[in-house]
PDB file of C-alpha atoms and ligand atoms in Angstrom:
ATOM      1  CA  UNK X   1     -14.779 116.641 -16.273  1.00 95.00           C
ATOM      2  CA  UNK X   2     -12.345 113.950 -14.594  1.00 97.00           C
ATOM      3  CA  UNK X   3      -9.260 113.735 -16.181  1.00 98.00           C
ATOM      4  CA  UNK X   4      -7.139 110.603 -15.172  1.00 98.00           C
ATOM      5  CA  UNK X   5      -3.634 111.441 -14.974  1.00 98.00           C
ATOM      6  CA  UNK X   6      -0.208 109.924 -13.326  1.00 98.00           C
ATOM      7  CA  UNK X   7       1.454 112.468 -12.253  1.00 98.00           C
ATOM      8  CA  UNK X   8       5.020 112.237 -10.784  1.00 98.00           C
ATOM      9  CA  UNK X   9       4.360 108.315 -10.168  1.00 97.00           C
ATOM     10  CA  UNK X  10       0.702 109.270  -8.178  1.00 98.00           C
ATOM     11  CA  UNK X  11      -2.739 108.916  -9.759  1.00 98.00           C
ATOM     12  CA  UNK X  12      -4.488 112.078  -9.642  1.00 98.00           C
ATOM     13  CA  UNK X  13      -7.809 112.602 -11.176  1.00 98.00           C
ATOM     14  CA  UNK X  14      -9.009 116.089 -10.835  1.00 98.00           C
ATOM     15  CA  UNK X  15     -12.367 117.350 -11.446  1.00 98.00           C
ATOM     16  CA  UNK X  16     -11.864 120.509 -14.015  1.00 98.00           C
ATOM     17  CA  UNK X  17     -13.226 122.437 -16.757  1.00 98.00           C
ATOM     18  CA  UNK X  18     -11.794 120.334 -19.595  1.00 97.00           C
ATOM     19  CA  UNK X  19     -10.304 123.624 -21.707  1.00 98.00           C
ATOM     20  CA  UNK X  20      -8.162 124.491 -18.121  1.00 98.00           C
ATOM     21  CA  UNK X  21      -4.876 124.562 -18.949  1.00 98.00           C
ATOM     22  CA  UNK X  22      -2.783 121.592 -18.186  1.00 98.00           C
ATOM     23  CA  UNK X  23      -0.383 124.457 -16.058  1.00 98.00           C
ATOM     24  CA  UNK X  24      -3.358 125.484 -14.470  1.00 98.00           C
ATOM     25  CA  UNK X  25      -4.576 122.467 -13.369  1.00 98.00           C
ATOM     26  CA  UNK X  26      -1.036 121.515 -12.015  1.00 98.00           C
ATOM     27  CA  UNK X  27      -0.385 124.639  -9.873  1.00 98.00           C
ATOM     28  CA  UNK X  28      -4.284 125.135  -8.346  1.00 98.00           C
ATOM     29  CA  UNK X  29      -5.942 121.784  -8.565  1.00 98.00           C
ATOM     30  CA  UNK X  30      -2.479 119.758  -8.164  1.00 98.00           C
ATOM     31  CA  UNK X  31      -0.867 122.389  -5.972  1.00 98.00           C
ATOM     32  CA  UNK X  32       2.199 121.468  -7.539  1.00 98.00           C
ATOM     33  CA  UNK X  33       3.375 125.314  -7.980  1.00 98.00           C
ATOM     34  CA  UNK X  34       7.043 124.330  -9.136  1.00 98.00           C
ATOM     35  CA  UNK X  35       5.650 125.085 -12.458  1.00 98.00           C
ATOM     36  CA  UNK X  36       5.947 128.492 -13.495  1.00 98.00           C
ATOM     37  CA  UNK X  37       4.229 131.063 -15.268  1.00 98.00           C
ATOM     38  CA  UNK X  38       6.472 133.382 -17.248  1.00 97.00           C
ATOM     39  CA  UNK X  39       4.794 134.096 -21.004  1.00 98.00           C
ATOM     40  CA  UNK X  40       1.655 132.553 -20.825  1.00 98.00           C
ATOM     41  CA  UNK X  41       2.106 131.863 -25.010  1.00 98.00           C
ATOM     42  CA  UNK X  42       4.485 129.109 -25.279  1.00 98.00           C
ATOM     43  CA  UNK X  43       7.398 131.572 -25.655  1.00 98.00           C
ATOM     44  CA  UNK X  44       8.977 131.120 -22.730  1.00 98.00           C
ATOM     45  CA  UNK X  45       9.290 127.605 -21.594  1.00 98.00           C
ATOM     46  CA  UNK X  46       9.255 128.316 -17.644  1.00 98.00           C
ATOM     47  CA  UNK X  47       5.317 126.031 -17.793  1.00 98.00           C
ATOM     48  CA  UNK X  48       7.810 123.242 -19.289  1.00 98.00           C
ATOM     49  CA  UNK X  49       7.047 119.557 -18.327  1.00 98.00           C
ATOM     50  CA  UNK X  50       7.713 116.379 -19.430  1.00 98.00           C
ATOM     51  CA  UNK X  51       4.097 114.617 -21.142  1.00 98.00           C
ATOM     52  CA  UNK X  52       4.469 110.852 -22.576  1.00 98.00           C
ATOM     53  CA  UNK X  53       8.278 111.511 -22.458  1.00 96.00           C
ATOM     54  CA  UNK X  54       8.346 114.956 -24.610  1.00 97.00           C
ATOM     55  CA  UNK X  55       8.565 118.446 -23.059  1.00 98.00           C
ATOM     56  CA  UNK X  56       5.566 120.617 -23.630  1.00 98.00           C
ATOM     57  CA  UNK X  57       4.828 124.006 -22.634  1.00 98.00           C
ATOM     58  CA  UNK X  58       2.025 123.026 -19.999  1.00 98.00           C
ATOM     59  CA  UNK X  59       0.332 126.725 -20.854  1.00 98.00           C
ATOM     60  CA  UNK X  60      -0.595 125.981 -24.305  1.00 98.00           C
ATOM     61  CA  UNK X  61      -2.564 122.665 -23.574  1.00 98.00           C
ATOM     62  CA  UNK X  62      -5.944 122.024 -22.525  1.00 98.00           C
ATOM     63  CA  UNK X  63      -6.516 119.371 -19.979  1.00 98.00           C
ATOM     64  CA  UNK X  64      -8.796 117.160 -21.855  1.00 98.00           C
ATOM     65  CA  UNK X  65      -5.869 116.567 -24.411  1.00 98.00           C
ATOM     66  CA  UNK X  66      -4.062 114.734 -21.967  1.00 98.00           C
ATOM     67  CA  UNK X  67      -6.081 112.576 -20.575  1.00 97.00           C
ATOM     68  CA  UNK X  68      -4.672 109.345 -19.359  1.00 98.00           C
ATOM     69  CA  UNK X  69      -1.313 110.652 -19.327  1.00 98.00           C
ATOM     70  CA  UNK X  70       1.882 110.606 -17.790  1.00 98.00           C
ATOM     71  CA  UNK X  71       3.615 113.725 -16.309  1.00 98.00           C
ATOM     72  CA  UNK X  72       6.731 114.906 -14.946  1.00 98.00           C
ATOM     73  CA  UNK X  73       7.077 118.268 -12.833  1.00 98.00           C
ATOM     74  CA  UNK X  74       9.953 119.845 -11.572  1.00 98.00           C
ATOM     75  CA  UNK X  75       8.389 117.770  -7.958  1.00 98.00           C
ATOM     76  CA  UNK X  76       8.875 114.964  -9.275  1.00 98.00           C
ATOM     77  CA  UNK X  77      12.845 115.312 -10.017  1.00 98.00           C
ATOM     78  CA  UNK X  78      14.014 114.431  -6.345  1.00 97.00           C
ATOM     79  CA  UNK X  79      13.804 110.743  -5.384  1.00 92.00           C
ATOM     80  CA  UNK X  80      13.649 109.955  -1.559  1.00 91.00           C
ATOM     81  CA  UNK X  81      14.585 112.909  -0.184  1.00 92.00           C
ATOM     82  CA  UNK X  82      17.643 113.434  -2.343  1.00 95.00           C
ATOM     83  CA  UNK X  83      17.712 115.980  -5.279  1.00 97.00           C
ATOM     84  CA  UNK X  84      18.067 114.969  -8.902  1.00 97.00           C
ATOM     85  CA  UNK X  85      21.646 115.447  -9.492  1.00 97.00           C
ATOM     86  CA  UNK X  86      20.670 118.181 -12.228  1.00 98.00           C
ATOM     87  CA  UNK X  87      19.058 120.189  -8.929  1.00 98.00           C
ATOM     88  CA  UNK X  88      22.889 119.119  -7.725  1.00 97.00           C
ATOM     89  CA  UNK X  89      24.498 120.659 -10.207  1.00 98.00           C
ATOM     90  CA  UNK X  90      22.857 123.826 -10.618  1.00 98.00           C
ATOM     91  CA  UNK X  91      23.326 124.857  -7.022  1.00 97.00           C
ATOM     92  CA  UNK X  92      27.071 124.269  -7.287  1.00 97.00           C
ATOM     93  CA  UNK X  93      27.823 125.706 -10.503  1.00 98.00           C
ATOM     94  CA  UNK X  94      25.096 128.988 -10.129  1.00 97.00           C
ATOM     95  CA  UNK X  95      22.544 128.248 -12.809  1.00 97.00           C
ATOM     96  CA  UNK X  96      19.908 129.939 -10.697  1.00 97.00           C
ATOM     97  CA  UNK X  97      19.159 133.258  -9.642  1.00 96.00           C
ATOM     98  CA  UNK X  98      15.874 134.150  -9.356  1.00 97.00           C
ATOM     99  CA  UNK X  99      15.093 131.155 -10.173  1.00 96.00           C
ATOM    100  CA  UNK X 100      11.048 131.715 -12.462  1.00 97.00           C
ATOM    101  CA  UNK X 101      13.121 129.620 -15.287  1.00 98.00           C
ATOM    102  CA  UNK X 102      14.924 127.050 -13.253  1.00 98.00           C
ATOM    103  CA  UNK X 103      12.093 124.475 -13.241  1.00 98.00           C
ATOM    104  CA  UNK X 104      11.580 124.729 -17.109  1.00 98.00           C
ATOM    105  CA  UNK X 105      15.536 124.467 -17.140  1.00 98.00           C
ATOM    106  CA  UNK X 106      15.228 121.528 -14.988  1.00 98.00           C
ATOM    107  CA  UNK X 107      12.603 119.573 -16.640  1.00 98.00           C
ATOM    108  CA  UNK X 108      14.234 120.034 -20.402  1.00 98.00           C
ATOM    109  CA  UNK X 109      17.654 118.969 -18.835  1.00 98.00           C
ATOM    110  CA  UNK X 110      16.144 115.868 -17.612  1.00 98.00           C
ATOM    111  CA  UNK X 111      14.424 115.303 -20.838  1.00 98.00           C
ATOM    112  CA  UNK X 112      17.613 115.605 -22.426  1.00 98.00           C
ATOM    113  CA  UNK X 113      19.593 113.525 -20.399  1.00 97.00           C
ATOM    114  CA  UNK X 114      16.864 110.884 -20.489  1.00 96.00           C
ATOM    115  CA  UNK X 115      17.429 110.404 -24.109  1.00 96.00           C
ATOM    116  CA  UNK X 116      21.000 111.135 -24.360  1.00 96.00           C
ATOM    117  CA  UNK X 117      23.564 110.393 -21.798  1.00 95.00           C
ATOM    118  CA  UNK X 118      26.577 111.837 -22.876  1.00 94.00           C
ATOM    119  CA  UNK X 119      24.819 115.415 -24.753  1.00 97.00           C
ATOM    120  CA  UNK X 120      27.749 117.713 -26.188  1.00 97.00           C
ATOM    121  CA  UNK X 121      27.278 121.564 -25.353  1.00 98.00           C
ATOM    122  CA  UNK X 122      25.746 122.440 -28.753  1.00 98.00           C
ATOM    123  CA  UNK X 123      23.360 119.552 -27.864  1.00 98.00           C
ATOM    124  CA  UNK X 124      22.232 121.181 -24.466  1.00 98.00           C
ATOM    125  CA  UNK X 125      21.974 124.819 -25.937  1.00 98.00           C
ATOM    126  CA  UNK X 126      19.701 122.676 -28.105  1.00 98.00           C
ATOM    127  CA  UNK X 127      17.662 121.093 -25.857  1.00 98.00           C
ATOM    128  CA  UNK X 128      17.315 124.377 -24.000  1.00 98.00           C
ATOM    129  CA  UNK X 129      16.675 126.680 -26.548  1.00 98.00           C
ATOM    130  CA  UNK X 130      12.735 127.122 -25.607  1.00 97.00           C
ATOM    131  CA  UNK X 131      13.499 127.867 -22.243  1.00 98.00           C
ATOM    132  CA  UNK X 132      14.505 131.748 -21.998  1.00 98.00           C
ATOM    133  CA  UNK X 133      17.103 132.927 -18.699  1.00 98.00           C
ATOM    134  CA  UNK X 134      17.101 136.728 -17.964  1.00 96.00           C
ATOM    135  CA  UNK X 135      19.329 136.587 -15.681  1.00 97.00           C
ATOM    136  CA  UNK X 136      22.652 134.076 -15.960  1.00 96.00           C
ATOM    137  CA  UNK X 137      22.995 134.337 -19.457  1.00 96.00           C
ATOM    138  CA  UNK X 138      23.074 130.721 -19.897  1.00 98.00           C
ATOM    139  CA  UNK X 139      26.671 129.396 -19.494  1.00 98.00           C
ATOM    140  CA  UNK X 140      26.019 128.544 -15.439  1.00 98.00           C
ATOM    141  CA  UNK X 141      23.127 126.583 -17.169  1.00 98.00           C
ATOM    142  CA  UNK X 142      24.919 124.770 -19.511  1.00 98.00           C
ATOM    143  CA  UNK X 143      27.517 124.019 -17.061  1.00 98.00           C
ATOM    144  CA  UNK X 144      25.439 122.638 -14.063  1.00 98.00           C
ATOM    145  CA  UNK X 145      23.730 120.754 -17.252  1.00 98.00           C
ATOM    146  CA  UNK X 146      27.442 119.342 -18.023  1.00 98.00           C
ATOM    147  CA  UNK X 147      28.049 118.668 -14.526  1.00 98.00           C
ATOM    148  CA  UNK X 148      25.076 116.592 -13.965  1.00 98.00           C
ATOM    149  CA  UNK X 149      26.206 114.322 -16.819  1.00 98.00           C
ATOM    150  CA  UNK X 150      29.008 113.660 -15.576  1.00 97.00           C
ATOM    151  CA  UNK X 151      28.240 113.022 -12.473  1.00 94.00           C
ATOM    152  CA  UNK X 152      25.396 110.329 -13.390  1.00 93.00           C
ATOM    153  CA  UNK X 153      28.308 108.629 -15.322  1.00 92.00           C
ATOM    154  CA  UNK X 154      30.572 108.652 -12.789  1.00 91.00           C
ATOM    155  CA  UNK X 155      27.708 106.969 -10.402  1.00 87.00           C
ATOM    156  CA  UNK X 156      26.767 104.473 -13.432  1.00 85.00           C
ATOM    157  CA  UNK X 157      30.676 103.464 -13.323  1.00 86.00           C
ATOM    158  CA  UNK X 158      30.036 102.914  -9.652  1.00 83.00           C
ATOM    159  CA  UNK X 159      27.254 101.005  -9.812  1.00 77.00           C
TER     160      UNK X 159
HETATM  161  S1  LIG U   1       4.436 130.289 -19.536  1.00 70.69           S
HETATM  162 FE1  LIG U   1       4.304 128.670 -20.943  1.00 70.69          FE
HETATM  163  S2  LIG U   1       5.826 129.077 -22.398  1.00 70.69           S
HETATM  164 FE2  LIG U   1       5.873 130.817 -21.099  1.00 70.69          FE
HETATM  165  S1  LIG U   2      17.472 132.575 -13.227  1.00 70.69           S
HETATM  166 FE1  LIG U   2      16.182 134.310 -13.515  1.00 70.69          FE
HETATM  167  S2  LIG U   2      15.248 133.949 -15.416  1.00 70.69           S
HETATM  168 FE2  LIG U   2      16.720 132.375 -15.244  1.00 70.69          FE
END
């Protein structure tokens, strides 16, 4: 089955089984492998990108149910060769370490901030609370999440 979809700004319409998974589909038909596979059963949120604007868990979704969609991945953060400033922040302030959750991380931060400029820390423990860290116990996260914030306000003042 052809599923049309618009993926990271490019129109990709892959040939698939339409019950593949939507994760599945991204990482070995897309080769977009910035999408992770932790859980496997939406309990994780590492398969996390953004569908029509919401964050899904790209594991739980067959592809026929988003046909004629539009997706984010974790690829399609960085804009001409220059990281999202949420990919800034969490190199400087440590919110990766080995990294399997980091794109999940990434793409429910940007959902976030898409929707709400100026999120308080309760808001972005919120906003991350599908997306499960083994290994930073969160605060770095929160932080870099912070960080970016602020430093897409200070380059709106700019502007
Ligand atoms: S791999 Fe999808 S939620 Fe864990
Ligand atoms: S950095 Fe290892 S799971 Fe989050």
């Amino acid at each position: 089955m052809k599923i049309s979809l618009r993926v990271n700004g490019s129109a990709r319409e892959p040939d698939v089984p339409p019950m593949m998974r939507l994760l599945d589909v991204l990482r070995e038909e897309l080769r977009l492998t910035g999408t992770k596979e932790g859980c496997g059963e939406g309990e994780c949120g590492a398969c996390s990108v953004i569908l029509d604007g919401e964050v899904i868990n790209s594991c739980l979704v067959p592809v026929c149910q988003v046909q004629g969609s539009v997706i984010i991945t974790v690829e399609g953060l960085a804009r001409d060769g220059r990281l999202d400033p949420l990919q800034q922040a969490f190199l400087e302030c440590g919110g990766a370490q080995c990294g399997i959750c980091t794109p999940g991380m990434l793409i429910a931060a940007r959902a976030l901030l898409d929707e709400n400029a100026h999120p308080s820390r309760e808001a972005i423990k919120e906003a991350i609370a599908g997306n499960l860290c083994r290994c930073t116990g969160y605060v770095k996260i929160i932080d870099a999440i912070e960080q970016a914030a602020e430093m897409m306000q200070q380059s709106r003042r700019k502007a």
